[in-house]
Coordinates of C-alpha atoms in Angstrom, one line a residue:
M1 CA -24.7 20.5 -42.1
R2 CA -21.0 19.4 -42.3
N3 CA -20.5 20.2 -38.6
Q4 CA -23.6 18.2 -37.7
N5 CA -22.4 15.2 -39.6
R6 CA -19.0 15.5 -38.0
K7 CA -20.5 15.2 -34.5
R8 CA -22.3 12.0 -35.5
T9 CA -19.0 10.2 -36.4
A10 CA -16.7 8.4 -34.0
W11 CA -13.9 10.6 -35.1
G12 CA -15.9 13.9 -35.1
A13 CA -14.3 15.2 -31.8
E14 CA -10.8 14.6 -33.2
V15 CA -11.6 16.4 -36.5
G16 CA -12.9 19.3 -34.5
L17 CA -9.4 19.8 -33.1
W18 CA -7.9 20.3 -36.6
P19 CA -7.5 23.8 -38.1
E20 CA -10.5 24.7 -40.2
A21 CA -8.5 24.7 -43.4
D22 CA -7.4 21.1 -42.9
R23 CA -10.7 19.5 -41.6
E24 CA -11.9 18.5 -45.0
W25 CA -8.6 16.6 -45.5
A26 CA -9.1 14.8 -42.2
E27 CA -12.7 13.9 -43.0
L28 CA -11.7 12.5 -46.4
A29 CA -8.8 10.5 -44.9
A30 CA -11.1 9.1 -42.2
G31 CA -13.7 8.0 -44.8
A32 CA -11.0 6.3 -46.8
M33 CA -9.8 4.5 -43.7
I34 CA -13.3 3.1 -43.1
F35 CA -13.6 2.0 -46.8
A36 CA -10.3 0.2 -46.3
N37 CA -11.9 -1.8 -43.5
A38 CA -10.1 -0.1 -40.7
P39 CA -11.8 -0.4 -37.2
V40 CA -13.9 2.6 -36.4
E41 CA -12.2 3.0 -33.0
A42 CA -8.7 3.2 -34.6
V43 CA -9.5 6.2 -36.9
A44 CA -9.4 9.0 -34.3
P45 CA -6.0 8.0 -32.9
A46 CA -4.6 7.7 -36.4
L47 CA -5.9 11.2 -37.2
A48 CA -4.5 12.5 -33.9
E49 CA -1.0 11.3 -34.9
V50 CA -1.2 13.0 -38.2
R51 CA -2.5 16.3 -36.6
E52 CA 0.5 16.3 -34.2
S53 CA 3.0 15.6 -37.0
V54 CA 1.4 18.4 -39.1
A55 CA 1.6 20.9 -36.2
A56 CA 5.2 20.0 -35.5
S57 CA 6.3 20.3 -39.1
G58 CA 4.5 23.5 -39.9
Q59 CA 3.4 22.0 -43.3
G60 CA 0.0 21.1 -44.5
P61 CA -1.3 17.5 -44.4
T62 CA -1.2 17.2 -48.2
E63 CA 2.4 18.3 -48.4
L64 CA 3.4 16.0 -45.6
F65 CA 1.3 12.9 -46.2
G66 CA 0.0 13.3 -49.7
A67 CA -3.7 13.2 -50.9
A68 CA -6.2 12.4 -48.2
I69 CA -7.8 9.5 -49.9
D70 CA -4.5 7.8 -50.8
F71 CA -3.3 8.3 -47.3
G72 CA -6.5 7.0 -45.8
R73 CA -6.6 4.0 -48.0
T74 CA -3.0 3.0 -47.2
G75 CA -3.3 3.8 -43.5
G76 CA -6.7 2.0 -43.3
R77 CA -5.1 -1.2 -44.6
R78 CA -2.4 -1.0 -41.9
L79 CA -5.0 -0.5 -39.2
R80 CA -7.0 -3.6 -40.0
R81 CA -7.3 -6.2 -37.3
P82 CA -5.1 -9.3 -37.9
A83 CA -8.1 -11.6 -38.2
D84 CA -9.7 -9.2 -40.7
I85 CA -6.6 -9.3 -42.8
L86 CA -6.3 -13.1 -42.7
E87 CA -10.0 -13.6 -43.6
G88 CA -10.5 -10.6 -45.8
A89 CA -11.2 -12.7 -48.9
L90 CA -14.1 -14.6 -47.2
P91 CA -17.7 -13.8 -47.8
F92 CA -18.2 -13.8 -44.0
N93 CA -16.2 -14.8 -41.0
S94 CA -18.8 -15.1 -38.2
A95 CA -22.3 -16.5 -37.6
S96 CA -23.9 -13.1 -37.8
G97 CA -22.0 -12.6 -41.1
A98 CA -23.5 -15.8 -42.4
I99 CA -27.0 -14.6 -41.5
T100 CA -26.3 -11.3 -43.2
V101 CA -25.0 -13.0 -46.4
M102 CA -27.9 -15.4 -46.3
L103 CA -30.5 -12.6 -46.2
V104 CA -28.7 -10.6 -48.8
T105 CA -28.5 -13.6 -51.1
L106 CA -32.1 -14.5 -50.7
G107 CA -33.2 -10.9 -51.0
M108 CA -31.3 -10.2 -54.2
L109 CA -32.5 -13.5 -55.7
L110 CA -36.1 -12.6 -55.0
L111 CA -35.6 -9.1 -56.2
V112 CA -34.1 -10.2 -59.6
L113 CA -36.5 -13.1 -59.9
G114 CA -39.5 -11.0 -59.1
I115 CA -38.6 -8.5 -61.8
W116 CA -37.7 -11.3 -64.2
I117 CA -41.0 -13.2 -63.9
G118 CA -43.0 -10.0 -63.7
F119 CA -42.0 -9.2 -67.2
S120 CA -42.1 -12.8 -68.3
D121 CA -45.4 -14.1 -66.8
G122 CA -47.2 -10.9 -65.9
W123 CA -47.2 -8.8 -62.7
N124 CA -50.5 -10.0 -61.4
A125 CA -49.9 -13.7 -62.1
R126 CA -49.0 -16.1 -59.3
T127 CA -46.0 -18.0 -60.8
F128 CA -44.8 -19.5 -57.5
A129 CA -47.4 -21.4 -55.5
G130 CA -47.5 -24.6 -53.5
P131 CA -44.4 -26.3 -52.2
V132 CA -42.1 -24.3 -54.4
L133 CA -42.5 -21.4 -52.0
L134 CA -40.3 -23.3 -49.6
L135 CA -37.6 -24.0 -52.1
F136 CA -35.7 -20.7 -52.2
P137 CA -35.4 -20.1 -48.4
M138 CA -34.5 -23.7 -47.6
L139 CA -31.8 -23.9 -50.3
T140 CA -30.4 -20.4 -49.2
V141 CA -30.1 -21.6 -45.6
L142 CA -28.3 -24.8 -46.8
V143 CA -25.9 -22.8 -49.0
A144 CA -25.1 -20.5 -46.0
I145 CA -24.4 -23.6 -43.8
G146 CA -22.2 -25.0 -46.5
L147 CA -20.3 -21.7 -46.7
W148 CA -19.9 -21.8 -42.9
G149 CA -18.2 -25.1 -43.3
W150 CA -15.7 -23.4 -45.7
V151 CA -15.0 -20.7 -43.0
L152 CA -14.2 -23.4 -40.5
R153 CA -11.9 -25.0 -43.1
T154 CA -10.0 -21.7 -43.5
R155 CA -9.4 -21.7 -39.7
G156 CA -7.7 -25.1 -39.9
H157 CA -10.6 -27.4 -39.1
L158 CA -10.5 -29.9 -42.0
R159 CA -12.8 -32.7 -40.6
A160 CA -15.8 -30.6 -39.4
P161 CA -16.4 -29.1 -42.9
L162 CA -16.7 -32.5 -44.4
A163 CA -19.5 -33.4 -42.0
I164 CA -21.2 -30.1 -42.6
W165 CA -21.0 -30.5 -46.4
G166 CA -22.3 -34.0 -46.2
A167 CA -25.3 -32.8 -44.1
T168 CA -25.8 -30.0 -46.6
L169 CA -26.0 -32.3 -49.5
A170 CA -28.4 -34.6 -47.6
G171 CA -30.5 -31.5 -46.7
A172 CA -30.6 -30.5 -50.4
A173 CA -31.7 -34.0 -51.4
G174 CA -34.3 -34.0 -48.7
T175 CA -35.6 -30.6 -49.8
I176 CA -36.0 -31.8 -53.4
A177 CA -37.7 -35.0 -52.1
L178 CA -40.0 -32.8 -50.0
M179 CA -40.9 -30.7 -52.9
S180 CA -41.8 -33.8 -54.9
G181 CA -43.8 -35.3 -52.1
L182 CA -45.8 -32.1 -51.6
G183 CA -46.7 -31.9 -55.3
G184 CA -50.4 -31.9 -54.6
F185 CA -50.1 -29.2 -52.0
E186 CA -51.5 -26.2 -53.8
A187 CA -51.0 -23.3 -51.4
P188 CA -51.7 -20.0 -53.1
G189 CA -48.6 -17.9 -53.7
P190 CA -48.0 -14.2 -53.8
P191 CA -48.6 -12.2 -56.9
N192 CA -45.5 -11.6 -58.9
W193 CA -45.4 -7.9 -58.2
A194 CA -44.9 -8.6 -54.5
I195 CA -41.8 -10.8 -54.8
A196 CA -39.4 -8.0 -55.6
P197 CA -40.4 -5.8 -52.6
V198 CA -40.0 -8.8 -50.3
G199 CA -36.5 -9.3 -51.6
L200 CA -35.7 -5.6 -51.1
A201 CA -37.0 -5.8 -47.6
L202 CA -34.7 -8.8 -46.8
V203 CA -31.7 -6.8 -48.2
L204 CA -32.6 -3.8 -46.0
A205 CA -33.0 -6.1 -43.0
A206 CA -29.6 -7.6 -43.5
V207 CA -28.0 -4.1 -43.7
K208 CA -29.5 -3.3 -40.3
L209 CA -28.1 -6.4 -38.5
P210 CA -25.5 -5.6 -35.9
E211 CA -21.9 -6.3 -36.8
A212 CA -20.1 -9.2 -35.3
R213 CA -17.5 -8.8 -32.6
P214 CA -13.9 -8.9 -33.9
R215 CA -12.3 -12.3 -33.7
A216 CA -9.1 -12.7 -31.8
L217 CA -6.2 -14.8 -33.1
L218 CA -5.8 -18.3 -31.7
D219 CA -4.2 -18.5 -28.3
D220 CA -1.4 -21.0 -29.0
T221 CA 1.1 -19.9 -26.3
H222 CA 0.8 -23.3 -24.5
W223 CA 0.7 -25.6 -27.5
D224 CA 3.3 -28.2 -27.9
D225 CA 5.2 -28.5 -31.2
L226 CA 3.1 -31.3 -32.6
R227 CA -0.1 -29.4 -32.2
Y228 CA 1.4 -26.1 -33.4
F229 CA 2.8 -27.6 -36.7
A230 CA -0.3 -29.7 -37.3
H231 CA -2.5 -26.7 -37.1
A232 CA -0.1 -24.7 -39.3
A233 CA -0.3 -27.4 -41.9
N234 CA -4.2 -27.4 -41.7
L235 CA -4.2 -23.6 -42.1
L236 CA -2.0 -23.9 -45.2
R237 CA -4.2 -26.5 -46.7
G238 CA -7.6 -25.0 -45.7
R239 CA -7.0 -21.3 -46.0
Y240 CA -4.3 -21.1 -48.7
L241 CA -5.2 -24.4 -50.6
F242 CA -1.8 -26.0 -50.3
T243 CA -1.6 -29.7 -51.0
R244 CA -0.6 -31.9 -48.1
A245 CA 2.8 -32.5 -49.7
R246 CA 3.4 -28.8 -50.3
A247 CA 2.4 -27.9 -46.8
D248 CA 4.8 -30.4 -45.4
R249 CA 7.6 -29.0 -47.5
A250 CA 6.8 -25.4 -46.4
L251 CA 7.0 -26.5 -42.7
A252 CA 10.0 -28.8 -43.1
E253 CA 12.6 -26.1 -42.2
A254 CA 10.8 -24.8 -39.2
R255 CA 10.2 -28.4 -37.9
G256 CA 13.8 -29.2 -38.3
H257 CA 14.9 -26.1 -36.5
R258 CA 12.6 -27.0 -33.6
R259 CA 14.0 -30.5 -33.4
L260 CA 17.5 -29.0 -33.0
S261 CA 16.6 -26.3 -30.5
G262 CA 14.1 -28.2 -28.4
T263 CA 13.7 -25.3 -25.9
G264 CA 10.6 -23.1 -25.3
T265 CA 7.6 -23.4 -27.6
A266 CA 7.1 -23.0 -31.4
A267 CA 4.7 -20.1 -30.7
A268 CA 7.4 -18.3 -28.8
E269 CA 9.9 -18.8 -31.6
F270 CA 7.8 -18.3 -34.7
G271 CA 4.9 -16.3 -33.4
N272 CA 1.2 -16.9 -33.6
V273 CA 0.3 -19.9 -35.7
E274 CA -2.1 -18.0 -38.0
L275 CA 0.5 -15.2 -38.6
F276 CA 3.2 -17.9 -39.2
A277 CA 1.1 -19.7 -41.8
A278 CA 0.4 -16.3 -43.5
Q279 CA 4.1 -15.7 -43.8
L280 CA 4.7 -19.1 -45.3
A281 CA 1.9 -18.7 -47.8
A282 CA 3.3 -15.3 -48.9
A283 CA 6.8 -16.9 -49.4
E284 CA 5.4 -19.7 -51.6
R285 CA 6.7 -19.2 -55.1
T286 CA 3.8 -21.0 -56.8
V287 CA 1.1 -18.5 -57.4
P288 CA -2.4 -19.5 -55.9
K289 CA -4.1 -20.8 -59.0
R290 CA -6.0 -23.6 -57.3
G291 CA -8.6 -21.3 -55.7
I292 CA -9.0 -19.3 -58.9
L293 CA -9.6 -22.4 -61.0
L294 CA -12.1 -23.8 -58.4
R295 CA -14.1 -20.5 -58.5
R296 CA -14.1 -20.4 -62.3
A297 CA -15.2 -24.1 -62.5
G298 CA -18.1 -23.4 -60.1
F299 CA -19.3 -20.4 -62.0
S300 CA -18.9 -22.2 -65.3
L301 CA -21.1 -25.0 -64.0
I302 CA -23.8 -22.5 -63.0
V303 CA -23.8 -20.9 -66.4
A304 CA -23.9 -24.3 -68.1
F305 CA -26.9 -25.3 -66.0
F306 CA -28.8 -22.1 -67.0
G307 CA -27.9 -22.7 -70.6
F308 CA -29.3 -26.2 -70.4
T309 CA -32.6 -24.9 -69.0
I310 CA -32.9 -22.2 -71.7
G311 CA -32.1 -24.7 -74.4
A312 CA -34.9 -27.0 -73.1
E313 CA -37.4 -24.1 -73.3
F314 CA -36.4 -23.6 -76.9
F315 CA -37.1 -27.2 -77.8
E316 CA -40.4 -27.2 -75.9
G317 CA -41.5 -23.9 -77.4
P318 CA -43.0 -21.5 -78.1
V319 CA -40.2 -19.1 -78.7
T320 CA -41.1 -15.8 -77.1
A321 CA -39.4 -12.4 -77.1
W322 CA -38.5 -12.9 -73.5
L323 CA -36.9 -16.3 -74.2
V324 CA -34.8 -14.6 -76.9
I325 CA -33.7 -11.9 -74.4
Q326 CA -32.8 -14.6 -71.8
S327 CA -30.8 -16.4 -74.5
A328 CA -28.9 -13.3 -75.4
M329 CA -28.1 -12.7 -71.7
W330 CA -26.9 -16.2 -71.3
L331 CA -24.8 -15.9 -74.5
C332 CA -23.0 -12.9 -73.0
L333 CA -22.3 -14.8 -69.8
A334 CA -21.0 -17.8 -71.8
V335 CA -18.6 -15.5 -73.7
M336 CA -17.4 -14.0 -70.5
V337 CA -16.8 -17.5 -69.0
V338 CA -14.8 -18.6 -72.1
F339 CA -12.6 -15.5 -71.9
S340 CA -12.1 -16.0 -68.1
W341 CA -10.4 -19.3 -68.8
R342 CA -7.6 -17.7 -70.9
P343 CA -4.3 -18.7 -69.3
S344 CA -3.1 -15.1 -69.4
R345 CA -6.1 -13.9 -67.4
I346 CA -5.7 -16.7 -64.9
N347 CA -1.9 -16.0 -64.5
A348 CA -2.5 -12.3 -64.1
E349 CA -5.2 -12.8 -61.4
A350 CA -3.0 -15.4 -59.6
T351 CA -0.1 -13.0 -59.6
K352 CA -2.2 -10.2 -58.2
R353 CA -3.6 -12.5 -55.5
Q354 CA 0.0 -13.5 -54.5
D355 CA 1.0 -9.9 -54.4
E356 CA -1.9 -9.2 -52.1
R357 CA -0.8 -12.1 -49.8
R358 CA 2.7 -10.6 -49.6
A359 CA 1.4 -7.1 -48.9
D360 CA -0.9 -8.6 -46.1
A361 CA 2.1 -10.6 -44.7
R362 CA 4.2 -7.4 -44.5
T363 CA 1.3 -5.6 -42.8
L364 CA 0.9 -8.4 -40.3
A365 CA 4.6 -8.4 -39.7
G366 CA 4.5 -4.6 -39.1
N367 CA 6.9 -4.0 -42.0
D368 CA 4.7 -2.7 -44.8
G369 CA 6.9 -1.0 -47.2
D370 CA 4.2 1.0 -49.0

């Protein structure tokens, strides 16, 4: 069985060249590389280098490189494509990724909601009917479009996302108005027991979607200094959440150096603009708290909204066992939110994120000291 599985992997032929006693180490290392987001096509060459080193040294791979999983995790991080390193924290970085996230989000929502209302209203009841059937898919599409605007912002496009977000808000308002206008439209909905399987089917469909082609870094070889530094500033503001003033301060030294030299191009001197911005972000002393605070604020608003709806049900009555269970679940979320706002936790997360930025910058520079 193991030999059959090995043949089906992209690195199976390479593993077959290893001594039998070391093949399990190679397989574990390859799996760890994939889990570290290394490109599949880069795994076999990396294993080949290890095999040659092991053969030349006369030692085993564990003695020479350490545990297979640790080696694969570290090596996999180094093998990641530059664009994947730069955009690793994003929910998606391509149109196909947006569709995948949209299907997974809607599928998980329907799966959880189907189980929830199945216990709450009964499995054979038809809780959702009429225009409300359009609500979840339309809002999910709008949220995915809004997230795509955020992806564009992380790539240094600061104006297009504003237009996308404005259109998204208009679409959400239009959706709500449409739901109100179709209030008399009583189309029969599915039974509650069918909602969860539909959600599961959407999640499985998302998993089967083909992966997007890897994105290449921007070709800035012919940019003049004005365009190069303007885009670097936009990257610092959009991808790393610098303020305008902080981005200008981070670029001041490089701009001054270019004014003195005046020969060649900024890209030839400082490298690709995306990699240059990543190095500046890693050198910033102020830890990246802005993104952490924004994410906490968004999640806190969502929890507060659900708390408001549950409180309204308590006032309207009757108080059922299911309502008490919902309240207990919300209370746990509220406690978690309160603890997440502790300064010590925020500082610890910000420090960890900045350490990750510095490690990524070292990897991008080809000088990972791990």
